[in-house]
Amino acid sequence: MDCHDQIPVALRSGSRQDRVTQLSQHVGRELATKTVLFHAALAARLGLSATDLKCLDLLRQTKTPMTATNLAGLTGLTGGAVTGVADRLEAAGFVERVRDPADRRRWELRPLPDRQQEVMGRFAPLASAMSELCADYSDDELDLITDFLTKLGSVMDEQTERLRQ
């Protein structure tokens, strides 16, 4: 079966506007919901909330240590909410608080490597399934999908910022 046969009929037929509407309002929303549910289930397996897990992921992605203030700025969470996240992540052994050597009043949140390996291990089955899915697509199709999803990420960043203002 050709991978294009799996595309919903509404995306293969109808007007361009019908296709855009189907993609943006139905397929996109469904994928977003499934993504949130996946992360909630993964977080529960780790004894965390989905918010805690996503904050941990943000801490992991940064190349430099992050303070609670930095994390609040990235997430839009209040300082009190970020303190709660940091407390829970520290209590569960996912991060450590280290005093900022330049300013002893500030604390940096640093992910602990052993627990990061555990989290990444929980993502391994998804990564494997995604690799299998990608095998159905040509290099040009993968480039197109990557381009679309990268641009979609930028749109989501812009819309998140719009909602925060």
Steps between C-alpha positions, in 0.01 A plus 500: 500500500630844407539733800282753319208257524498563876427872456139575603270544203424860608867586447519330160188659358300816530611857470828630631308675779333170594844338521647785707200493733522123543874520569493797735179434689468125511827319433709759687269511800482122518879470487538770768257316727674167448835665573372648826352164602828321420699745711250475786529119495879514485511754782275278713737206442781718635294622795474853359233728360503586130608855591790365707609277211491781245693731734758223546523473122563875471773473763654209311497683166692803621876489479548729800354469849163665540354685796140479614453852360627384159265202509206722595578728206509208256184332624284793601452339842502719809802503727306308763397233249860459381615468860249218542626333181861533618410360844327196345779436247764526772305275740461239225874515424477647150680829570728655752506860615845653489582850621602734220871564562464859376196579716453293816134608522415317178458128450563316176294194412712223353362171368668193649655281227388162638136603511527661157605162361191349661275760337666455161460124536125550541500685167690220321190304388352819352828578323505148357138525383573838341798349314276224367243760393766706323604195298173538306612838361759606244781738595321782316178428689688494831658835411154641428356362824795639696458840335128505578542393862784749556286781363204376706720523809570865419129566453433339839770716663345814349149404606616412852667840530184668369294331772746604770478869410 
